[in-house]
Tab-separated table of C-alpha atoms in Angstrom:
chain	number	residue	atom	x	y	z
A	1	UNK	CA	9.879	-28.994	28.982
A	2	UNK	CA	7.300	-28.633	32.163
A	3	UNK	CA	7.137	-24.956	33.804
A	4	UNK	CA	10.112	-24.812	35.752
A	5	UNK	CA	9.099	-23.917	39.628
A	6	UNK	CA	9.477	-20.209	38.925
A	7	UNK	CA	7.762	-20.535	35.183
A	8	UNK	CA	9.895	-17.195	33.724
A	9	UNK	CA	11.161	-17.013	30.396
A	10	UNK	CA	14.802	-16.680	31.657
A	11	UNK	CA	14.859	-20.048	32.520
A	12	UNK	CA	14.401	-21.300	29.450
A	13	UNK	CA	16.942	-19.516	27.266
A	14	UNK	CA	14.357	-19.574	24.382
A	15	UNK	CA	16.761	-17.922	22.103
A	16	UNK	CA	19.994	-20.433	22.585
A	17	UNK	CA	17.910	-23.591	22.319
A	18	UNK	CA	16.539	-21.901	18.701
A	19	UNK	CA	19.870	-20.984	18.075
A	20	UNK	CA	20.759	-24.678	18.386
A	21	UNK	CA	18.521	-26.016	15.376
A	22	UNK	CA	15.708	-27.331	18.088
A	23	UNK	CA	12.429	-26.380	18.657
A	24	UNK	CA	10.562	-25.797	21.743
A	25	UNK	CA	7.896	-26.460	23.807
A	26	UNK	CA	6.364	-25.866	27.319
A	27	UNK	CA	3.507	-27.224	29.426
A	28	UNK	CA	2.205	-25.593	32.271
A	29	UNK	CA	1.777	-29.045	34.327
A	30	UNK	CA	-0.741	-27.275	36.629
A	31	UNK	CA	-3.389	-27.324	33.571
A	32	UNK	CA	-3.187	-31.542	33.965
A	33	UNK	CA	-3.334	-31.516	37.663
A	34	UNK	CA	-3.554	-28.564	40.023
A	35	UNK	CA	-0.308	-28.701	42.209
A	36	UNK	CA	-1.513	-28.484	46.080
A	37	UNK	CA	-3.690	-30.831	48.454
A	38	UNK	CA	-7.122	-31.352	47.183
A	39	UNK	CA	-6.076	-31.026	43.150
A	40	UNK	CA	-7.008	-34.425	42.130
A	41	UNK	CA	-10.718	-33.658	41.746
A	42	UNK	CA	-9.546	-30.553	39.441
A	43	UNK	CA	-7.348	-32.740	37.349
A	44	UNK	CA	-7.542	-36.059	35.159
A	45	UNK	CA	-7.285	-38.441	37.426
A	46	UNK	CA	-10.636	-38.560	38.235
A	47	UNK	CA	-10.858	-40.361	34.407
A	48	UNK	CA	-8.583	-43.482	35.515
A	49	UNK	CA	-10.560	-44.304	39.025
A	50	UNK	CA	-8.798	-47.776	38.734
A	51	UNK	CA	-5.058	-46.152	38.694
A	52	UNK	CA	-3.303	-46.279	41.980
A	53	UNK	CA	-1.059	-43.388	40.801
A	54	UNK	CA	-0.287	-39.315	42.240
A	55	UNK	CA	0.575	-36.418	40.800
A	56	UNK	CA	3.897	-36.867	39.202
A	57	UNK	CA	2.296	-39.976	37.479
A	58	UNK	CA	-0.940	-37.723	36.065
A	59	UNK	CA	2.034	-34.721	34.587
A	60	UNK	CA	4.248	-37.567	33.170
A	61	UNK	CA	0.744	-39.100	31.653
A	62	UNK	CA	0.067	-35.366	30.336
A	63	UNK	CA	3.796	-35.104	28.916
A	64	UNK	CA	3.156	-38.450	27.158
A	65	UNK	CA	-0.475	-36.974	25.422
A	66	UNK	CA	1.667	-33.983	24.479
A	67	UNK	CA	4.190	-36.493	22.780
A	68	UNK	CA	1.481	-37.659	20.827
A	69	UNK	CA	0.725	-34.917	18.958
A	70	UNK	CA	4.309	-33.804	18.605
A	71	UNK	CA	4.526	-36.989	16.232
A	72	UNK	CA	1.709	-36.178	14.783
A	73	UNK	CA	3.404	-32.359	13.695
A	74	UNK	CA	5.176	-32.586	10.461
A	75	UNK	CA	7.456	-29.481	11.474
A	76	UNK	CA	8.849	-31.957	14.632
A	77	UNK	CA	11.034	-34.612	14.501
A	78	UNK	CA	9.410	-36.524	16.789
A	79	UNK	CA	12.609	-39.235	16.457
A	80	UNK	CA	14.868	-36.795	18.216
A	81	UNK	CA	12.287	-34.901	21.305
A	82	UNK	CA	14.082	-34.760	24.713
A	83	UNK	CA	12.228	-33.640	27.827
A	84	UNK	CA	13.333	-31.519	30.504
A	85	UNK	CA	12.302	-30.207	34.230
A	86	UNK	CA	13.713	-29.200	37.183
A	87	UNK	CA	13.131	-30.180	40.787
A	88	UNK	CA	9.439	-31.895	40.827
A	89	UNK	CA	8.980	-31.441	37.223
A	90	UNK	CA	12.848	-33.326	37.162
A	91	UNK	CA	11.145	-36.336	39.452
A	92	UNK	CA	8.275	-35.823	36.197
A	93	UNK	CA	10.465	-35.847	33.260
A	94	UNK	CA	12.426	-39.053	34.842
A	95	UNK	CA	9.151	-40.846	35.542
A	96	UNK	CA	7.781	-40.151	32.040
A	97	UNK	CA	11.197	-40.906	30.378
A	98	UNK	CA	11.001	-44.506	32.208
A	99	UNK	CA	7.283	-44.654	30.868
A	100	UNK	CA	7.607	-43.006	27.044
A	101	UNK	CA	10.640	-44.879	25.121
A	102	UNK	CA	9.420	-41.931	22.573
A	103	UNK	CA	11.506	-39.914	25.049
A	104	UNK	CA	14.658	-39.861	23.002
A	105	UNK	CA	16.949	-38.051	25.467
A	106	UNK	CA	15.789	-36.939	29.252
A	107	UNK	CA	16.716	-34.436	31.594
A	108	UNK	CA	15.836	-33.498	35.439
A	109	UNK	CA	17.589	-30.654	37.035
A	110	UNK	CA	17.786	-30.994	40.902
A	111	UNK	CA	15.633	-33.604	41.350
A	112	UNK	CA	16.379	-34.830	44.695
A	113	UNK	CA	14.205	-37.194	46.344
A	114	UNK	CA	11.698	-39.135	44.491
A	115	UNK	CA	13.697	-37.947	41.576
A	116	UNK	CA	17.347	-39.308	41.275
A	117	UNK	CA	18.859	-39.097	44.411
A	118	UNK	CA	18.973	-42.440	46.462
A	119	UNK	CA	16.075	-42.832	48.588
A	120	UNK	CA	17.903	-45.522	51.030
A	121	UNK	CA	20.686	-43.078	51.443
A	122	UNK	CA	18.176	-41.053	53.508
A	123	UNK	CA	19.824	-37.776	53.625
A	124	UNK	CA	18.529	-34.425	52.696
A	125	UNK	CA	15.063	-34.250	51.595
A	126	UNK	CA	13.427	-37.770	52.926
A	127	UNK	CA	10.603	-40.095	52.138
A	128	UNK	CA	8.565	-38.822	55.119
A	129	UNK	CA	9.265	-35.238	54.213
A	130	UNK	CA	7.764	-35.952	51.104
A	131	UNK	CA	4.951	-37.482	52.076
A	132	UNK	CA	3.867	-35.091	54.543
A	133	UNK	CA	4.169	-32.316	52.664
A	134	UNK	CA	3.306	-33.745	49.528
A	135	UNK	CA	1.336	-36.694	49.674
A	136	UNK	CA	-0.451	-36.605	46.551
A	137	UNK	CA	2.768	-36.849	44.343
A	138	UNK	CA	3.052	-40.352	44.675
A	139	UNK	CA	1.294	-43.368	44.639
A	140	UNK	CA	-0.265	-43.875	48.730
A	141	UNK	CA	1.762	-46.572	48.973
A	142	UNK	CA	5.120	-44.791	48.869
A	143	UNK	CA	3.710	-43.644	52.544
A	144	UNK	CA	4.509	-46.727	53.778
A	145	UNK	CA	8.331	-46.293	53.426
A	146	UNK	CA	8.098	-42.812	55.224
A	147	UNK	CA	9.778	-44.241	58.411
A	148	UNK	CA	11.832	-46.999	56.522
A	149	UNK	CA	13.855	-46.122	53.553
A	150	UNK	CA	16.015	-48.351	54.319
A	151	UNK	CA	13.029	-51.303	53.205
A	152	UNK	CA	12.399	-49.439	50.210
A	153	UNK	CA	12.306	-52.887	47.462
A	154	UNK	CA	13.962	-50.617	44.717
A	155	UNK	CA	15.671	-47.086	44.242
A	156	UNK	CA	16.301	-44.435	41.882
A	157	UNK	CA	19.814	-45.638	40.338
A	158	UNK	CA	16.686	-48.154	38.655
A	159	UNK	CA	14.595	-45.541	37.859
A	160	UNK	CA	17.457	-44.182	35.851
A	161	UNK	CA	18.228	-47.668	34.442
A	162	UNK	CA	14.896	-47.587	32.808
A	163	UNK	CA	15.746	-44.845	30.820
A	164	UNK	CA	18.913	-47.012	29.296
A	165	UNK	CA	19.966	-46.966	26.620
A	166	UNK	CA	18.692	-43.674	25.824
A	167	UNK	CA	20.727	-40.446	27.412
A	168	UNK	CA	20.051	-39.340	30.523
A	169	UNK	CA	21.582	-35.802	31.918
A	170	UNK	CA	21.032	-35.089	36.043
A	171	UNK	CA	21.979	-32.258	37.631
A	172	UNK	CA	22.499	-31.289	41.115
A	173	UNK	CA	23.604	-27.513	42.834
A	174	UNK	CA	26.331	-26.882	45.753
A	175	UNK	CA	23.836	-25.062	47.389
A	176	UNK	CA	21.175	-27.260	47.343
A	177	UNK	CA	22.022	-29.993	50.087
A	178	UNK	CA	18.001	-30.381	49.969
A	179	UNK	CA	17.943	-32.212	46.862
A	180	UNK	CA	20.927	-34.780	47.703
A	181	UNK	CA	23.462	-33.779	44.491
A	182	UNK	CA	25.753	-36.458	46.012
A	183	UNK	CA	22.835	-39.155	46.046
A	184	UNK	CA	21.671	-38.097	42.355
A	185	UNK	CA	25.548	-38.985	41.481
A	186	UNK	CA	25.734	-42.155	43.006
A	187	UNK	CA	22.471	-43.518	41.502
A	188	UNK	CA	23.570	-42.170	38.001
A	189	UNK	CA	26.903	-44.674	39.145
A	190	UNK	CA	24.618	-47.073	40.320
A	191	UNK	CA	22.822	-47.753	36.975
A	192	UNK	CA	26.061	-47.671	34.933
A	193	UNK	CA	25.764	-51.470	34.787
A	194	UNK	CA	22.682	-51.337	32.782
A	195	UNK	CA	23.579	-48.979	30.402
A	196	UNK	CA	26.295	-50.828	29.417
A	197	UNK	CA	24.487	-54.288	28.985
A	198	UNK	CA	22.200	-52.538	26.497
A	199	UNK	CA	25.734	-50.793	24.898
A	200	UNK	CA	25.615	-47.391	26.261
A	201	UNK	CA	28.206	-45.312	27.999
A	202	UNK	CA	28.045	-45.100	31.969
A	203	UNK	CA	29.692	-41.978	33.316
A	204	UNK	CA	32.866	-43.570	33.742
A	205	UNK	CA	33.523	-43.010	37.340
A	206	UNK	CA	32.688	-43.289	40.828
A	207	UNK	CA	34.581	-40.170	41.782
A	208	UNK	CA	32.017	-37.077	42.578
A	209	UNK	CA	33.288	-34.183	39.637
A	210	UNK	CA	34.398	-31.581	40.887
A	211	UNK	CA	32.291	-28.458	40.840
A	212	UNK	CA	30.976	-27.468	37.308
A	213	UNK	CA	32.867	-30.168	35.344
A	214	UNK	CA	30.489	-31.856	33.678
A	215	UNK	CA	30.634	-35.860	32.756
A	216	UNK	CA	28.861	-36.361	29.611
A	217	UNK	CA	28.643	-40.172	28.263
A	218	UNK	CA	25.114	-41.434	28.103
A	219	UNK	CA	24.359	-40.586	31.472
A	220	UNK	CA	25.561	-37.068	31.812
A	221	UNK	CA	25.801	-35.441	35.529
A	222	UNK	CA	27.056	-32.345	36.834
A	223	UNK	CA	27.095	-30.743	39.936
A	224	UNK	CA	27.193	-26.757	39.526
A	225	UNK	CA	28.087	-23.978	42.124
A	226	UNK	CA	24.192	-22.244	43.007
A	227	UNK	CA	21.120	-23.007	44.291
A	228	UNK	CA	18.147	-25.130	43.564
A	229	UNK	CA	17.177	-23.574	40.105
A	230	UNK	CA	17.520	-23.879	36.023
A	231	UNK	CA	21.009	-21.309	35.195
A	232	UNK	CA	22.400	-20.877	31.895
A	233	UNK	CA	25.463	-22.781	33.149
A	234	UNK	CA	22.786	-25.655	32.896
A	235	UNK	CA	21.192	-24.650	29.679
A	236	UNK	CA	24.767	-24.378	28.224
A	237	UNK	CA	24.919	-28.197	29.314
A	238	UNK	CA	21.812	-29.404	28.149
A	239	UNK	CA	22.326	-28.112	24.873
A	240	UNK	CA	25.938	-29.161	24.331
A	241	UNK	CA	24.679	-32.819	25.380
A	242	UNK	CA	21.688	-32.588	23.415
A	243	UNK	CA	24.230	-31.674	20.391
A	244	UNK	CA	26.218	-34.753	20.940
């Protein structure tokens, strides 16, 4: 699980995912690369000068390293690790879910753009948002969309689709228009059809749930009453479709 964006231990609900049978662990994704303008030099990407990657691509690299030593622990099944973060550690744990098939079930909480919500739907958070406040997240050449979403050769619903056929769980908040919950949903509906070539569930529907009913088939999605953070409602969630 990366540090959630406020990093205290009530957001992890230490106690309920122990109580569950699973272990846990944490990295603080700052220790791979600091997280503001000018952190690259402080970070490892300075090792891999030929990488045309950002940020998210140098924590989901980290989350990977941390992976293997997790197989190398005899006290972890490293068959059955899921990884978890929320908002631009969510955009993280998608990215190195897609990367790591080691990844056996993934999970990004509020993700929004650059995470799961469709990019082409333009709405909330945008492209150029992103890259002018964030710029080193993503490879330079997401820049180029900034202005033009809409010429954007792929989306998140195939982000997602990567992930197939191994679970996927998205969340989005009511009050957290930022992140695009509505855009999240449609590109979990979006890569249905590759999670059932590969014989997984899709969600089932193409109808937005209602608030805090929760679809849970391979991809799982819900949309919860609250604002952009990690709640128990969601750790409740997790662990229920990490049980099944």
């Amino acid at each position: 699980a990366p540090e959630t964006s406020r990093g205290s231990s009530t957001d992890y609900q230490v106690a309920e995912v122990l109580a569950h049978g699973y272990g846990f662990a944490t990295i603080y994704y700052q220790d791979i690369e600091p997280d503001f303008k000018g952190g690259i030099t402080h970070g490892i990407r300075p090792l891999f000068p030929e990488a045309d990657w950002g940020a998210i691509g140098a924590w989901a690299f980290g989350l990977s390293r941390a992976m293997d030593y997790l197989e190398r622990d005899a006290g972890v099944d490293a068959k059955r690790v899921a990884v978890m973060g929320h908002s631009r550690l969510g955009k993280t744990a998608l990215w190195a879910g897609a990367l790591d098939q080691r990844f056996a079930v993934v999970i990004a909480g509020c993700s929004g753009e650059g995470g799961a919500s469709l990019a082409r739907r333009n709405y909330g958070e945008t492209i150029r948002n992103l890259v002018d406040v964030f710029p080193y997240w993503f490879s330079p050449n997401y820049a180029r969309f900034a202005d033009h979403a809409d010429q954007l050769p792929v989306d998140t619903h195939e982000l997602i689709a990567l992930i197939a056929p191994r679970p996927v769980y998205i969340t989005g908040a009511e009050d957290d228009p930022w992140a695009d919950p509505r855009g999240e949903f449609l590109a979990c509906v979006a890569a249905g059809p590759v999670f059932r070539l590969l014989g997984a569930q899709d969600l089932g529907t193409d109808q937005m749930p209602a608030l805090n009913q929760p679809i849970q088939h391979t991809i799982g999605f819900h949309y919860r009453t609250g604002k952009h953070e990690v709640t128990r409602f969601d750790w409740d969630q997790f662990l229920r479709f990490a049980d099944h």
